[in-house]
PDB file of C-alpha atoms in Angstrom:
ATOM      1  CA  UNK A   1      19.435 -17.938  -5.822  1.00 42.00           C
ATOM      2  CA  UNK A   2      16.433 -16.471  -4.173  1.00 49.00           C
ATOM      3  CA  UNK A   3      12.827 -16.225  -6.014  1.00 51.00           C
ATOM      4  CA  UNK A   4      11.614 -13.070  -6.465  1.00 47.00           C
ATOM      5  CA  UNK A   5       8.499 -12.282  -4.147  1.00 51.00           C
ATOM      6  CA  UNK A   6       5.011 -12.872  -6.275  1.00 63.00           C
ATOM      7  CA  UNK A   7       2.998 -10.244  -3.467  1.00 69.00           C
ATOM      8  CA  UNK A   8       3.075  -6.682  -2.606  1.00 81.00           C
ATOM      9  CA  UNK A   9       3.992  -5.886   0.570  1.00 87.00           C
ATOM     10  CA  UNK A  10       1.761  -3.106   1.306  1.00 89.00           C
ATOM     11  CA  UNK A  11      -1.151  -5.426   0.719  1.00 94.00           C
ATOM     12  CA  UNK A  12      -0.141  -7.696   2.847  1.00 94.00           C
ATOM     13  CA  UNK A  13       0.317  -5.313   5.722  1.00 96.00           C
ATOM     14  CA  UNK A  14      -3.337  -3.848   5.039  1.00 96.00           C
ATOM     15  CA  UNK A  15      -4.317  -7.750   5.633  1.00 96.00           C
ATOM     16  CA  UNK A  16      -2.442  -8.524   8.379  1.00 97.00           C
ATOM     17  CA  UNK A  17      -3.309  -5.617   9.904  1.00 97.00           C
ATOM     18  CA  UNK A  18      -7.175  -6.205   9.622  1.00 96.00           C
ATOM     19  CA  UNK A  19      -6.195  -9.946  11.073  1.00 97.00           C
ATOM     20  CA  UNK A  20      -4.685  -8.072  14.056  1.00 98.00           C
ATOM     21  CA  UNK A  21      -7.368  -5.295  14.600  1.00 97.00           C
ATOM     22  CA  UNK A  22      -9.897  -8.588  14.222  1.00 96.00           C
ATOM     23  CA  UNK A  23      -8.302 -10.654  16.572  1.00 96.00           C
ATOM     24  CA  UNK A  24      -5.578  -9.436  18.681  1.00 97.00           C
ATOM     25  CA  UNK A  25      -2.182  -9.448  18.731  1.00 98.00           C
ATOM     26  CA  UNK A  26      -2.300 -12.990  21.137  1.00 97.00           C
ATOM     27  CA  UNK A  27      -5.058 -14.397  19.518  1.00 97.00           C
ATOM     28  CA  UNK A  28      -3.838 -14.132  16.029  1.00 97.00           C
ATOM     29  CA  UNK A  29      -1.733 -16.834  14.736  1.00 95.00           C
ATOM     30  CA  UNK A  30       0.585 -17.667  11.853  1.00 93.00           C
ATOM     31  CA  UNK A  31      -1.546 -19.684  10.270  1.00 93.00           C
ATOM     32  CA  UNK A  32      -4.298 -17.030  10.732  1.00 95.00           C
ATOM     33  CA  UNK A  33      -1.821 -14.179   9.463  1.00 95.00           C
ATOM     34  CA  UNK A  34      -1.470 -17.270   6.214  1.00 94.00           C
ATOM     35  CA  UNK A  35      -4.916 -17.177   5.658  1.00 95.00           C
ATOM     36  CA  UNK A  36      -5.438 -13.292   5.938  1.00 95.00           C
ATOM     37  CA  UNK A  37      -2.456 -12.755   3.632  1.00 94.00           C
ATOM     38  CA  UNK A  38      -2.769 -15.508   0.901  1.00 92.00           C
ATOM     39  CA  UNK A  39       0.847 -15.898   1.411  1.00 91.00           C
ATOM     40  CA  UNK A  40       2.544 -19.507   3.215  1.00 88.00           C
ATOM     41  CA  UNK A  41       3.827 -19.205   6.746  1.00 85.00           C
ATOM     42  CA  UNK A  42       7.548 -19.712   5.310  1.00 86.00           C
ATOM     43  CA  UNK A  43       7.616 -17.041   2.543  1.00 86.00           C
ATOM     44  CA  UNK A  44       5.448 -14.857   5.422  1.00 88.00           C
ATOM     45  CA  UNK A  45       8.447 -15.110   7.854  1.00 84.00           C
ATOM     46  CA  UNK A  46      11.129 -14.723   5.573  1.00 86.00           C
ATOM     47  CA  UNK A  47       9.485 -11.885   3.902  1.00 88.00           C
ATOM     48  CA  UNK A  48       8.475 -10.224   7.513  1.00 91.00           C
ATOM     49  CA  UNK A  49      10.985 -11.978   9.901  1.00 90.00           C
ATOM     50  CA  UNK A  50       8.642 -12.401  12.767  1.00 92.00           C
ATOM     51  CA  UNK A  51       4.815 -12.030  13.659  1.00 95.00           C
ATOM     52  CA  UNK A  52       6.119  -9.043  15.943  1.00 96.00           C
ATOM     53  CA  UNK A  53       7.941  -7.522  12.414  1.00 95.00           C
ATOM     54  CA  UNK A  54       4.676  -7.846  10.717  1.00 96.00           C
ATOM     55  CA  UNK A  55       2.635  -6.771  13.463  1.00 97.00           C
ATOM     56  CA  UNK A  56       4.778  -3.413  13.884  1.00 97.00           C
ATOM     57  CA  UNK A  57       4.479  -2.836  10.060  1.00 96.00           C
ATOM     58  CA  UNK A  58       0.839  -3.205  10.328  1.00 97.00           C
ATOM     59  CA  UNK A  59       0.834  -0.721  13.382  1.00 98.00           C
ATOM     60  CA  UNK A  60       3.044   1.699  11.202  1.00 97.00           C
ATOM     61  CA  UNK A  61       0.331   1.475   8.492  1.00 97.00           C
ATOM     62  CA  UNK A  62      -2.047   1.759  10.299  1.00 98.00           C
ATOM     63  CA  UNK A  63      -0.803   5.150  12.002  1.00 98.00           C
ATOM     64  CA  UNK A  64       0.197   6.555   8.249  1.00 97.00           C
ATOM     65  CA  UNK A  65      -4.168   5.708   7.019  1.00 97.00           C
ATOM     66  CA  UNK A  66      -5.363   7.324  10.499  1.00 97.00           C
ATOM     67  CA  UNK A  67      -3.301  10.522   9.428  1.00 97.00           C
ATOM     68  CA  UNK A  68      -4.458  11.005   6.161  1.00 97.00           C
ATOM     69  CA  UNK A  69      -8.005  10.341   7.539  1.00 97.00           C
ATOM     70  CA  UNK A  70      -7.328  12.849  10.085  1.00 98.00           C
ATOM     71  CA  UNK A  71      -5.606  15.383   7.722  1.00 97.00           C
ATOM     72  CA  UNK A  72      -8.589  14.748   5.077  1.00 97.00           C
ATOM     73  CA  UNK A  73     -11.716  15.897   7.752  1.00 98.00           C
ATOM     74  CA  UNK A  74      -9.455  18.305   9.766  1.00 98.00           C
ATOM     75  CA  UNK A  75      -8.420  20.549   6.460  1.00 97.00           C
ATOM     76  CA  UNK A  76     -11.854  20.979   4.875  1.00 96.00           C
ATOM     77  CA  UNK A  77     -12.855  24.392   4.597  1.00 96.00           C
ATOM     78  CA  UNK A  78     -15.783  24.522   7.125  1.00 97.00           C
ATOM     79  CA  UNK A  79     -16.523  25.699  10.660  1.00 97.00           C
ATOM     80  CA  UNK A  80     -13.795  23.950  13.082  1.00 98.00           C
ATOM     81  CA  UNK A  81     -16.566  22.511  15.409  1.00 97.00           C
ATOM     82  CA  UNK A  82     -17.675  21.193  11.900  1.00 98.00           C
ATOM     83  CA  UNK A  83     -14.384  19.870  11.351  1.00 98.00           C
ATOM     84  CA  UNK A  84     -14.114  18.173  14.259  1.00 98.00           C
ATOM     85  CA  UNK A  85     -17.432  16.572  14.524  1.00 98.00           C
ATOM     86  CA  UNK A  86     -17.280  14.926  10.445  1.00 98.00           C
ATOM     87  CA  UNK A  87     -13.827  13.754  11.964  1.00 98.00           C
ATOM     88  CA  UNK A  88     -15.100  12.022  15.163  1.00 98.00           C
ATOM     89  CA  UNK A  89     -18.601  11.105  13.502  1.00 98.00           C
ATOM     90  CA  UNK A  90     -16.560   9.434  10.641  1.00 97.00           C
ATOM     91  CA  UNK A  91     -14.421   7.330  13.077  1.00 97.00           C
ATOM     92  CA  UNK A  92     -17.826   5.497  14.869  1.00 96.00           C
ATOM     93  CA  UNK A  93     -19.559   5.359  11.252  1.00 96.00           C
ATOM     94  CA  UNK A  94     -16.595   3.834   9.919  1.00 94.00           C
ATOM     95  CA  UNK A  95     -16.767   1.207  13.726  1.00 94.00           C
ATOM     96  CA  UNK A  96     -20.368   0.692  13.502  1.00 96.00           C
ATOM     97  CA  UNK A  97     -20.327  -0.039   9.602  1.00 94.00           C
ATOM     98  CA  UNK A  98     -18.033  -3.341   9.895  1.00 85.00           C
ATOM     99  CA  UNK A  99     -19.404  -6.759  10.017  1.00 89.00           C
ATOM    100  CA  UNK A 100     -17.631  -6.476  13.723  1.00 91.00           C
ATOM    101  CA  UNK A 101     -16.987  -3.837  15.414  1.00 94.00           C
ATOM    102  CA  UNK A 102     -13.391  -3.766  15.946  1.00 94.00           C
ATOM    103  CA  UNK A 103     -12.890  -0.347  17.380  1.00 93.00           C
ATOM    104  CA  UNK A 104      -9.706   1.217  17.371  1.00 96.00           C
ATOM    105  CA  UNK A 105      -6.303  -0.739  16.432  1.00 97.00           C
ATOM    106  CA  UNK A 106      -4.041   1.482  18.625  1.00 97.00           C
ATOM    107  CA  UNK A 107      -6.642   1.531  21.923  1.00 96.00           C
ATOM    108  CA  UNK A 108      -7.124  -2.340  21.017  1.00 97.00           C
ATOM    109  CA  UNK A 109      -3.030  -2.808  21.013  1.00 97.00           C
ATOM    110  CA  UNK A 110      -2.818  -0.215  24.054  1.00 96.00           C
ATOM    111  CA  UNK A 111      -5.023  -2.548  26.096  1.00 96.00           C
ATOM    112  CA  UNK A 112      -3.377  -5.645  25.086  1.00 97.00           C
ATOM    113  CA  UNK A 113      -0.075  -4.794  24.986  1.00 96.00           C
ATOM    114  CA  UNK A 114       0.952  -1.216  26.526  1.00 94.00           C
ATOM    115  CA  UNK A 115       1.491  -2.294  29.971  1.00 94.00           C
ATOM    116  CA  UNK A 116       3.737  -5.069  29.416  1.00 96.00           C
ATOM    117  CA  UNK A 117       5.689  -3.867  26.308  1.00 97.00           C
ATOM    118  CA  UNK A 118       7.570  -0.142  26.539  1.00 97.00           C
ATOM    119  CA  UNK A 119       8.064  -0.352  22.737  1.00 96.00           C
ATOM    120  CA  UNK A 120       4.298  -0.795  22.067  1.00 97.00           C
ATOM    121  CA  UNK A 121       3.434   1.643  24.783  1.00 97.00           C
ATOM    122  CA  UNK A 122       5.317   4.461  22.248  1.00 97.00           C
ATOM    123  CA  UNK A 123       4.081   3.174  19.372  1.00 97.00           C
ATOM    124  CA  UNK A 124       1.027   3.748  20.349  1.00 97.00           C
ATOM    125  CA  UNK A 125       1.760   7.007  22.050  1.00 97.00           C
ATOM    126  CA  UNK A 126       3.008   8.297  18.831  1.00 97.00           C
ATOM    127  CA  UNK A 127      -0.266   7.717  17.192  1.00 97.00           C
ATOM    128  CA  UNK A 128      -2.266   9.573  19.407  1.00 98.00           C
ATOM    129  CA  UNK A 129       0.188  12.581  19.186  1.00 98.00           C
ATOM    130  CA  UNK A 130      -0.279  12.177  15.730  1.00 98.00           C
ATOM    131  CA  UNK A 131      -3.915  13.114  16.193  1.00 98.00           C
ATOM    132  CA  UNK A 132      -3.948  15.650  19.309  1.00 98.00           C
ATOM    133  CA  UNK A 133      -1.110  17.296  17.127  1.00 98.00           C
ATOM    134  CA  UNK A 134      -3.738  17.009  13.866  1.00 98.00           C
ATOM    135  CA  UNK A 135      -6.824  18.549  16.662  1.00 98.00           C
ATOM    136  CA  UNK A 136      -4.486  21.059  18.049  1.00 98.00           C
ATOM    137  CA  UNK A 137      -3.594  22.863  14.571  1.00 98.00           C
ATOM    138  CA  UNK A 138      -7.463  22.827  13.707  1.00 98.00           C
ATOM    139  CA  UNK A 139      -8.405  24.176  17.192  1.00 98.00           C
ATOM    140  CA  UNK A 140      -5.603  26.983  16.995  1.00 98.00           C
ATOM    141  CA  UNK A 141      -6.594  27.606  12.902  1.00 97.00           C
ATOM    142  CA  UNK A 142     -10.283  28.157  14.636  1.00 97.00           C
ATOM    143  CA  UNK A 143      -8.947  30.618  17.666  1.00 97.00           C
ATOM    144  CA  UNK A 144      -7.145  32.195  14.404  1.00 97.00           C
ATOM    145  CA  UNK A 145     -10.309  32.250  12.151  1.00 96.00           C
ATOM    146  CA  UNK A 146     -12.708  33.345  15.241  1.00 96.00           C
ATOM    147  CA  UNK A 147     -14.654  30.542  15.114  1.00 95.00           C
ATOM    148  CA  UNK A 148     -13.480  28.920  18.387  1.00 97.00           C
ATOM    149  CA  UNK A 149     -13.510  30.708  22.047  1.00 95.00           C
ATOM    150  CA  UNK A 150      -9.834  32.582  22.117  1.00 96.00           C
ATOM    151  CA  UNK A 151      -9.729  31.000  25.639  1.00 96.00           C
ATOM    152  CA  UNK A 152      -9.752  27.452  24.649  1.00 97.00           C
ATOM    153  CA  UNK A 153      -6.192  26.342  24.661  1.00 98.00           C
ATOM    154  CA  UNK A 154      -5.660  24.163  21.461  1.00 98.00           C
ATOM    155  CA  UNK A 155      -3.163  21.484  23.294  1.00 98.00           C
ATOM    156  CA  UNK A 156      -5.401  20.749  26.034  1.00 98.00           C
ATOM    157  CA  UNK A 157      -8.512  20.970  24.301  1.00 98.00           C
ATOM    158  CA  UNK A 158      -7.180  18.194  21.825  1.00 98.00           C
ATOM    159  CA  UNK A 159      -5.734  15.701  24.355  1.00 98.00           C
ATOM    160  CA  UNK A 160      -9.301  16.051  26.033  1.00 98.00           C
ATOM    161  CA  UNK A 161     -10.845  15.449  22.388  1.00 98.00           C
ATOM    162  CA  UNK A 162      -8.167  12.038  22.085  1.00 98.00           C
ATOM    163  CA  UNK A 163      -9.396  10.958  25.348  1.00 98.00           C
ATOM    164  CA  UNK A 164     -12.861  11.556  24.276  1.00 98.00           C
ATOM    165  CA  UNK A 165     -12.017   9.735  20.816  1.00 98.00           C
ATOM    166  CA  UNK A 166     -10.199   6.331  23.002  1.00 97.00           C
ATOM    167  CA  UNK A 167     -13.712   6.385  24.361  1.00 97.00           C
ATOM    168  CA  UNK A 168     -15.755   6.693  21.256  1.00 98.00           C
ATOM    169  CA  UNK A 169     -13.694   4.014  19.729  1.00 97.00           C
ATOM    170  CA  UNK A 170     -14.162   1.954  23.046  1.00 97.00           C
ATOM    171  CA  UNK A 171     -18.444   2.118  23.201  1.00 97.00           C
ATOM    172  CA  UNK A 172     -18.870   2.437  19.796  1.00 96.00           C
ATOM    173  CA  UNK A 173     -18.185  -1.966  20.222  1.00 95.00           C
ATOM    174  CA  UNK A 174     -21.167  -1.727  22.458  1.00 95.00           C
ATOM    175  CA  UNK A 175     -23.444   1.106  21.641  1.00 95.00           C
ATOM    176  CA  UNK A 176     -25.667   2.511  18.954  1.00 94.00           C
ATOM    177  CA  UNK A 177     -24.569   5.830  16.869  1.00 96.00           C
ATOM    178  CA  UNK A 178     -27.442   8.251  18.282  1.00 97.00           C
ATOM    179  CA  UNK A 179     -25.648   7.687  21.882  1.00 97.00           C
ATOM    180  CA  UNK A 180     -22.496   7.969  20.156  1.00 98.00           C
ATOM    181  CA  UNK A 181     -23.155  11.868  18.638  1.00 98.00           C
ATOM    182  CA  UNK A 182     -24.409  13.029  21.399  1.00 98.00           C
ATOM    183  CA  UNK A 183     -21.078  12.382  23.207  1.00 98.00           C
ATOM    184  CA  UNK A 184     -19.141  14.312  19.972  1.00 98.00           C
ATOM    185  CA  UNK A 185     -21.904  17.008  20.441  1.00 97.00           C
ATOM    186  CA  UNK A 186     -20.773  17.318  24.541  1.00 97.00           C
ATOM    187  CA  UNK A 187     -17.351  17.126  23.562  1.00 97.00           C
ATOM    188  CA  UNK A 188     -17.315  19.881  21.412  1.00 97.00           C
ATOM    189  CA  UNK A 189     -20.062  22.303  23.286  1.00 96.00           C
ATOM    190  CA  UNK A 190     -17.045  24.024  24.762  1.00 92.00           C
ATOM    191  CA  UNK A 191     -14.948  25.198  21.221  1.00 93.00           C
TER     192      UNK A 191
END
């Protein structure tokens, strides 16, 4: 007879997920993911199956917290440009507040895993449509409201806006925040 678990798995995604966005996928190991969780390697892997499981749940997390973060900026009843620029200036805050600065799990697991694994490469493609999808609503909501040029097209406008976010995410591991705004105040100059 099995015994029953003694963790919750959600909490143990949240920490294995902050082991990966830390480290890597590579360059975090079992006994790492151990440490992170509180949990033994053994009950880990027959809780999770694999690193790879655990890993994918922690991606899947991590894409459900970066919608409600979008969602919860995107949907406040202000100006779009507004909108927009709490959203992006809450992202680098949130990079430049941690002990390190991680930057972004999904641009992270993009560079370190994309290229060489088609499953990660939609993962990760998923996310971002998650967002440009989030961007594109609020952009069209703003062409509706009259608060955004009725020239700006709302899906191309917010796949430049997730480039411009993969490069926030990117120098915010290397540069200070007044460098930072200025690049959300170019981005959005042309709403």
């Amino acid at each position: 007879m099995a015994r029953p678990r003694k963790f919750d798995d959600d909490e143990v995604i949240d920490r294995a997920m902050d082991a990966f966005w830390t480290n890597g996928y590579f360059n975090t190991s079992p006994a790492q993911l151990a440490a992170a969780t509180g949990i033994g390697k053994g009950s880990l892997y027959n809780a999770f199956t694999s690193k790879r499981d655990l890993f994918d749940r922690a991606l899947t997390r991590y894409d459900m917290l970066g919608v409600e973060f979008a969602e919860q900026h995107l949907s406040k009843p202000v100006g779009t440009r507004e909108a927009i620029a709490g959203f992006l200036r809450s992202l680098i805050e949130a990079d430049l507040a941690g002990p390190v600065r991680r930057g972004c799990l999904a641009v992270n697991t993009s560079v370190e895993l994309a290229a060489q694994d088609p499953e990660i490469q939609r993962a990760v493609q998923r996310m971002q449509e998650h967002t440009i999808t989030a961007l594109a609503d609020r952009i069209a909501r703003g062409r509706r409201d009259g608060d955004v040029d009725p020239d700006v097209d709302p899906r191309a406008y917010a796949e430049f806006l997730m480039n411009t976010i993969v490069g926030l995410r990117v120098m915010a591991k290397t540069n200070d925040a007044p460098m930072l705004h200025r690049i959300i105040d170019s981005a959005l100059a042309g709403l």
